[in-house]
């Protein structure tokens, strides 16, 4: 299986903030419907609160709407079935104890028609949670803290999928 739960390992260096912002953008690109979307962002545990704030703020800049509108960052999901799958997976993240930083279930305000999903970011994700294990194929990012680089590599490699890493 070459589907995606691609890991994006963020290290504690001078590019920390920029790397998180670019990682959020890469995850949300194409409404998260890319098999190589970096949907698991591994962050240094010692800076997780800062990472959560940066990722939340970056996701809040994502504009959901009609793809023909130049202001739009991401459009709708491909189908009602995919919309429902994404909503169920977001619910599972909440139910399993992940911290919802931004987004969540339902459609963005003003977008009642179509399969639009809210850009969603979770913190406090453990790699055994459903949102970290299953392909979501939607604009959903899981932030997973790690203690050291060996820990990050072990988490990144602990997946049934394996198309890409960042």
Short mmCIF file of N, CA and C in Angstrom, two decimals, residues 50-160:
data_model
loop_
_atom_site.label_atom_id
_atom_site.label_comp_id
_atom_site.label_asym_id
_atom_site.label_seq_id
_atom_site.Cartn_x
_atom_site.Cartn_y
_atom_site.Cartn_z
N UNK A 50 4.07 25.82 21.61
CA UNK A 50 4.40 26.80 20.57
C UNK A 50 4.01 26.25 19.20
N UNK A 51 4.30 24.99 18.95
CA UNK A 51 3.94 24.36 17.67
C UNK A 51 2.43 24.37 17.48
N UNK A 52 1.68 24.09 18.55
CA UNK A 52 0.22 24.10 18.46
C UNK A 52 -0.29 25.47 18.05
N UNK A 53 0.25 26.50 18.64
CA UNK A 53 -0.20 27.86 18.33
C UNK A 53 0.14 28.24 16.89
N UNK A 54 1.33 27.91 16.45
CA UNK A 54 1.74 28.22 15.07
C UNK A 54 0.85 27.48 14.07
N UNK A 55 0.63 26.19 14.31
CA UNK A 55 -0.18 25.38 13.39
C UNK A 55 -1.63 25.87 13.37
N UNK A 56 -2.16 26.19 14.53
CA UNK A 56 -3.53 26.71 14.62
C UNK A 56 -3.65 28.00 13.81
N UNK A 57 -2.74 28.91 14.03
CA UNK A 57 -2.77 30.19 13.31
C UNK A 57 -2.63 29.99 11.80
N UNK A 58 -1.77 29.07 11.39
CA UNK A 58 -1.59 28.80 9.96
C UNK A 58 -2.87 28.22 9.36
N UNK A 59 -3.50 27.30 10.05
CA UNK A 59 -4.74 26.70 9.54
C UNK A 59 -5.86 27.72 9.46
N UNK A 60 -5.86 28.68 10.36
CA UNK A 60 -6.90 29.72 10.34
C UNK A 60 -6.78 30.64 9.13
N UNK A 61 -5.65 30.63 8.45
CA UNK A 61 -5.49 31.45 7.25
C UNK A 61 -5.97 30.74 5.99
N UNK A 62 -6.27 29.44 6.11
CA UNK A 62 -6.76 28.67 4.97
C UNK A 62 -8.19 29.12 4.66
N UNK A 63 -8.42 29.52 3.42
CA UNK A 63 -9.74 30.00 3.00
C UNK A 63 -10.43 28.88 2.22
N UNK A 64 -11.55 28.41 2.76
CA UNK A 64 -12.32 27.36 2.12
C UNK A 64 -13.41 28.02 1.28
N UNK A 65 -13.56 27.57 0.04
CA UNK A 65 -14.59 28.17 -0.80
C UNK A 65 -14.55 27.66 -2.22
N UNK A 66 -15.24 28.39 -3.06
CA UNK A 66 -15.34 28.06 -4.47
C UNK A 66 -13.94 28.13 -5.10
N UNK A 67 -13.50 27.06 -5.73
CA UNK A 67 -12.16 27.05 -6.33
C UNK A 67 -11.97 28.11 -7.42
N UNK A 68 -13.05 28.63 -7.96
CA UNK A 68 -12.95 29.67 -8.99
C UNK A 68 -12.67 31.04 -8.41
N UNK A 69 -12.81 31.17 -7.09
CA UNK A 69 -12.55 32.43 -6.41
C UNK A 69 -11.06 32.52 -6.10
N UNK A 70 -10.41 33.59 -6.53
CA UNK A 70 -8.97 33.75 -6.31
C UNK A 70 -8.58 33.77 -4.84
N UNK A 71 -9.51 34.11 -3.95
CA UNK A 71 -9.21 34.16 -2.52
C UNK A 71 -9.23 32.78 -1.87
N UNK A 72 -9.78 31.81 -2.56
CA UNK A 72 -9.92 30.47 -2.02
C UNK A 72 -8.58 29.75 -1.98
N UNK A 73 -8.31 29.11 -0.84
CA UNK A 73 -7.12 28.28 -0.69
C UNK A 73 -7.45 26.83 -1.00
N UNK A 74 -8.59 26.33 -0.46
CA UNK A 74 -9.00 24.95 -0.72
C UNK A 74 -10.49 24.90 -1.05
N UNK A 75 -10.83 23.96 -1.90
CA UNK A 75 -12.22 23.76 -2.30
C UNK A 75 -12.86 22.61 -1.54
N UNK A 76 -13.89 22.03 -2.13
CA UNK A 76 -14.63 20.96 -1.45
C UNK A 76 -13.93 19.61 -1.57
N UNK A 77 -14.40 18.69 -0.75
CA UNK A 77 -14.00 17.29 -0.89
C UNK A 77 -14.69 16.72 -2.12
N UNK A 78 -14.27 15.56 -2.56
CA UNK A 78 -14.71 15.00 -3.82
C UNK A 78 -16.14 14.50 -3.83
N UNK A 79 -16.68 14.07 -2.68
CA UNK A 79 -18.02 13.48 -2.68
C UNK A 79 -18.63 13.52 -1.29
N UNK A 80 -19.92 13.23 -1.23
CA UNK A 80 -20.60 13.15 0.05
C UNK A 80 -20.00 12.02 0.90
N UNK A 81 -19.71 10.89 0.28
CA UNK A 81 -19.12 9.77 1.02
C UNK A 81 -17.78 10.17 1.64
N UNK A 82 -16.96 10.92 0.90
CA UNK A 82 -15.68 11.36 1.45
C UNK A 82 -15.89 12.38 2.55
N UNK A 83 -16.84 13.28 2.37
CA UNK A 83 -17.15 14.26 3.42
C UNK A 83 -17.54 13.53 4.71
N UNK A 84 -18.39 12.53 4.61
CA UNK A 84 -18.82 11.79 5.80
C UNK A 84 -17.67 11.04 6.44
N UNK A 85 -16.78 10.48 5.63
CA UNK A 85 -15.61 9.78 6.17
C UNK A 85 -14.73 10.75 6.96
N UNK A 86 -14.49 11.93 6.40
CA UNK A 86 -13.66 12.94 7.09
C UNK A 86 -14.32 13.36 8.40
N UNK A 87 -15.63 13.58 8.37
CA UNK A 87 -16.34 13.99 9.58
C UNK A 87 -16.24 12.91 10.66
N UNK A 88 -16.40 11.65 10.27
CA UNK A 88 -16.30 10.55 11.23
C UNK A 88 -14.91 10.44 11.82
N UNK A 89 -13.89 10.66 11.00
CA UNK A 89 -12.53 10.59 11.50
C UNK A 89 -12.21 11.76 12.44
N UNK A 90 -12.73 12.93 12.14
CA UNK A 90 -12.56 14.07 13.06
C UNK A 90 -13.22 13.74 14.40
N UNK A 91 -14.44 13.18 14.35
CA UNK A 91 -15.12 12.78 15.60
C UNK A 91 -14.29 11.76 16.37
N UNK A 92 -13.67 10.83 15.65
CA UNK A 92 -12.86 9.82 16.34
C UNK A 92 -11.67 10.46 17.04
N UNK A 93 -11.09 11.49 16.44
CA UNK A 93 -9.98 12.20 17.09
C UNK A 93 -10.41 12.80 18.41
N UNK A 94 -11.55 13.44 18.42
CA UNK A 94 -12.08 14.03 19.66
C UNK A 94 -12.39 12.92 20.66
N UNK A 95 -13.08 11.88 20.20
CA UNK A 95 -13.48 10.78 21.09
C UNK A 95 -12.29 10.06 21.71
N UNK A 96 -11.18 9.99 20.97
CA UNK A 96 -10.00 9.28 21.47
C UNK A 96 -9.08 10.18 22.30
N UNK A 97 -9.45 11.45 22.48
CA UNK A 97 -8.71 12.31 23.39
C UNK A 97 -7.72 13.27 22.78
N UNK A 98 -7.70 13.38 21.45
CA UNK A 98 -6.83 14.38 20.84
C UNK A 98 -7.39 15.78 21.16
N UNK A 99 -6.52 16.76 21.19
CA UNK A 99 -6.92 18.14 21.50
C UNK A 99 -7.24 18.86 20.19
N UNK A 100 -8.50 19.23 20.01
CA UNK A 100 -8.91 19.96 18.81
C UNK A 100 -8.42 21.40 18.92
N UNK A 101 -7.49 21.79 18.06
CA UNK A 101 -6.91 23.14 18.10
C UNK A 101 -7.69 24.11 17.23
N UNK A 102 -8.20 23.63 16.11
CA UNK A 102 -8.97 24.47 15.20
C UNK A 102 -9.75 23.56 14.26
N UNK A 103 -10.87 24.05 13.78
CA UNK A 103 -11.68 23.27 12.84
C UNK A 103 -12.69 22.43 13.56
N UNK A 104 -12.79 21.17 13.15
CA UNK A 104 -13.75 20.26 13.74
C UNK A 104 -14.77 19.80 12.72
N UNK A 105 -15.85 19.23 13.22
CA UNK A 105 -16.88 18.69 12.34
C UNK A 105 -17.75 19.80 11.77
N UNK A 106 -18.49 19.43 10.75
CA UNK A 106 -19.40 20.37 10.10
C UNK A 106 -18.74 21.11 8.97
N UNK A 107 -19.54 21.96 8.35
CA UNK A 107 -19.06 22.76 7.23
C UNK A 107 -18.68 24.15 7.70
N UNK A 108 -17.76 24.80 7.01
CA UNK A 108 -17.41 26.17 7.36
C UNK A 108 -18.64 27.09 7.22
N UNK A 109 -18.71 28.13 8.00
CA UNK A 109 -19.84 29.07 7.92
C UNK A 109 -20.03 29.59 6.49
N UNK A 110 -21.28 29.61 6.04
CA UNK A 110 -21.61 30.15 4.73
C UNK A 110 -21.45 29.17 3.59
N UNK A 111 -21.03 27.95 3.88
CA UNK A 111 -20.82 26.96 2.82
C UNK A 111 -21.71 25.74 3.07
N UNK A 112 -23.00 25.96 2.98
CA UNK A 112 -23.96 24.88 3.25
C UNK A 112 -24.08 23.89 2.10
N UNK A 113 -23.90 24.35 0.87
CA UNK A 113 -23.98 23.47 -0.29
C UNK A 113 -22.57 22.99 -0.64
N UNK A 114 -22.46 21.74 -1.01
CA UNK A 114 -21.16 21.19 -1.38
C UNK A 114 -20.54 20.42 -0.22
N UNK A 115 -19.38 19.86 -0.49
CA UNK A 115 -18.72 18.97 0.47
C UNK A 115 -17.51 19.65 1.11
N UNK A 116 -17.73 20.84 1.61
CA UNK A 116 -16.66 21.63 2.21
C UNK A 116 -16.40 21.18 3.65
N UNK A 117 -15.13 21.01 3.99
CA UNK A 117 -14.72 20.62 5.34
C UNK A 117 -13.87 21.73 5.94
N UNK A 118 -13.94 21.84 7.25
CA UNK A 118 -13.14 22.83 7.96
C UNK A 118 -11.68 22.36 8.04
N UNK A 119 -10.74 23.25 7.77
CA UNK A 119 -9.34 22.91 8.03
C UNK A 119 -9.20 22.60 9.52
N UNK A 120 -8.72 21.41 9.83
CA UNK A 120 -8.71 20.92 11.20
C UNK A 120 -7.30 20.53 11.63
N UNK A 121 -6.94 20.95 12.84
CA UNK A 121 -5.65 20.59 13.41
C UNK A 121 -5.87 20.03 14.81
N UNK A 122 -5.25 18.88 15.06
CA UNK A 122 -5.29 18.24 16.37
C UNK A 122 -3.91 18.27 17.01
N UNK A 123 -3.88 18.53 18.32
CA UNK A 123 -2.69 18.38 19.14
C UNK A 123 -2.89 17.19 20.06
N UNK A 124 -1.85 16.87 20.82
CA UNK A 124 -1.91 15.75 21.78
C UNK A 124 -2.29 14.44 21.10
N UNK A 125 -1.86 14.27 19.85
CA UNK A 125 -2.16 13.04 19.13
C UNK A 125 -1.10 11.99 19.49
N UNK A 126 -1.57 10.81 19.75
CA UNK A 126 -0.70 9.65 19.94
C UNK A 126 -0.73 8.84 18.64
N UNK A 127 0.37 8.22 18.29
CA UNK A 127 0.45 7.55 17.00
C UNK A 127 -0.44 6.32 16.89
N UNK A 128 -1.05 5.89 18.00
CA UNK A 128 -1.97 4.76 17.93
C UNK A 128 -3.41 5.20 17.74
N UNK A 129 -3.68 6.50 17.71
CA UNK A 129 -5.04 7.00 17.51
C UNK A 129 -5.46 6.81 16.05
N UNK A 130 -6.74 6.69 15.84
CA UNK A 130 -7.27 6.48 14.49
C UNK A 130 -6.85 7.58 13.53
N UNK A 131 -6.87 8.84 13.98
CA UNK A 131 -6.50 9.94 13.08
C UNK A 131 -5.03 9.91 12.68
N UNK A 132 -4.21 9.20 13.46
CA UNK A 132 -2.80 9.05 13.10
C UNK A 132 -2.56 7.80 12.27
N UNK A 133 -3.48 6.86 12.29
CA UNK A 133 -3.30 5.57 11.62
C UNK A 133 -3.99 5.48 10.26
N UNK A 134 -5.17 6.10 10.16
CA UNK A 134 -5.99 5.94 8.96
C UNK A 134 -5.80 7.10 7.99
N UNK A 135 -5.88 6.79 6.70
CA UNK A 135 -5.88 7.85 5.70
C UNK A 135 -7.17 8.64 5.85
N UNK A 136 -7.07 9.93 5.96
CA UNK A 136 -8.25 10.77 6.10
C UNK A 136 -8.66 11.35 4.76
N UNK A 137 -7.72 11.73 3.95
CA UNK A 137 -7.97 12.35 2.65
C UNK A 137 -8.87 13.57 2.80
N UNK A 138 -8.52 14.41 3.73
CA UNK A 138 -9.22 15.66 3.97
C UNK A 138 -8.27 16.61 4.67
N UNK A 139 -8.69 17.84 4.91
CA UNK A 139 -7.81 18.86 5.49
C UNK A 139 -7.67 18.69 7.01
N UNK A 140 -7.03 17.60 7.41
CA UNK A 140 -6.90 17.27 8.83
C UNK A 140 -5.44 16.94 9.14
N UNK A 141 -4.88 17.66 10.08
CA UNK A 141 -3.48 17.50 10.47
C UNK A 141 -3.40 17.02 11.91
N UNK A 142 -2.55 16.04 12.16
CA UNK A 142 -2.30 15.51 13.50
C UNK A 142 -0.90 15.92 13.94
N UNK A 143 -0.81 16.62 15.07
CA UNK A 143 0.48 16.99 15.63
C UNK A 143 0.84 15.99 16.72
N UNK A 144 1.98 15.33 16.53
CA UNK A 144 2.42 14.25 17.41
C UNK A 144 3.75 14.65 18.05
N UNK A 145 3.77 14.83 19.36
CA UNK A 145 5.02 15.19 20.03
C UNK A 145 6.01 14.02 20.06
N UNK A 146 7.30 14.35 19.97
CA UNK A 146 8.35 13.34 20.12
C UNK A 146 9.39 13.87 21.10
N UNK A 147 10.15 12.94 21.71
CA UNK A 147 11.13 13.32 22.74
C UNK A 147 12.53 13.55 22.19
N UNK A 148 12.93 12.79 21.18
CA UNK A 148 14.25 12.96 20.57
C UNK A 148 14.15 12.45 19.14
N UNK A 149 15.19 12.65 18.36
CA UNK A 149 15.12 12.33 16.94
C UNK A 149 14.91 10.83 16.69
N UNK A 150 15.48 9.98 17.55
CA UNK A 150 15.24 8.55 17.40
C UNK A 150 13.77 8.21 17.61
N UNK A 151 13.16 8.87 18.58
CA UNK A 151 11.73 8.71 18.85
C UNK A 151 10.92 9.17 17.63
N UNK A 152 11.30 10.31 17.05
CA UNK A 152 10.60 10.83 15.88
C UNK A 152 10.68 9.85 14.71
N UNK A 153 11.84 9.29 14.48
CA UNK A 153 12.02 8.35 13.38
C UNK A 153 11.19 7.09 13.61
N UNK A 154 11.16 6.60 14.85
CA UNK A 154 10.36 5.42 15.17
C UNK A 154 8.87 5.69 14.93
N UNK A 155 8.39 6.86 15.33
CA UNK A 155 6.99 7.23 15.11
C UNK A 155 6.72 7.34 13.61
N UNK A 156 7.60 8.01 12.90
CA UNK A 156 7.42 8.19 11.45
C UNK A 156 7.33 6.84 10.74
N UNK A 157 8.14 5.89 11.16
CA UNK A 157 8.17 4.58 10.51
C UNK A 157 7.04 3.66 10.95
N UNK A 158 6.34 4.02 12.02
CA UNK A 158 5.26 3.18 12.55
C UNK A 158 3.96 3.49 11.82
N UNK A 159 3.85 2.98 10.61
CA UNK A 159 2.67 3.20 9.78
C UNK A 159 2.49 2.03 8.82
N UNK A 160 1.26 1.77 8.45
CA UNK A 160 0.99 0.74 7.45
C UNK A 160 1.16 1.29 6.04
#
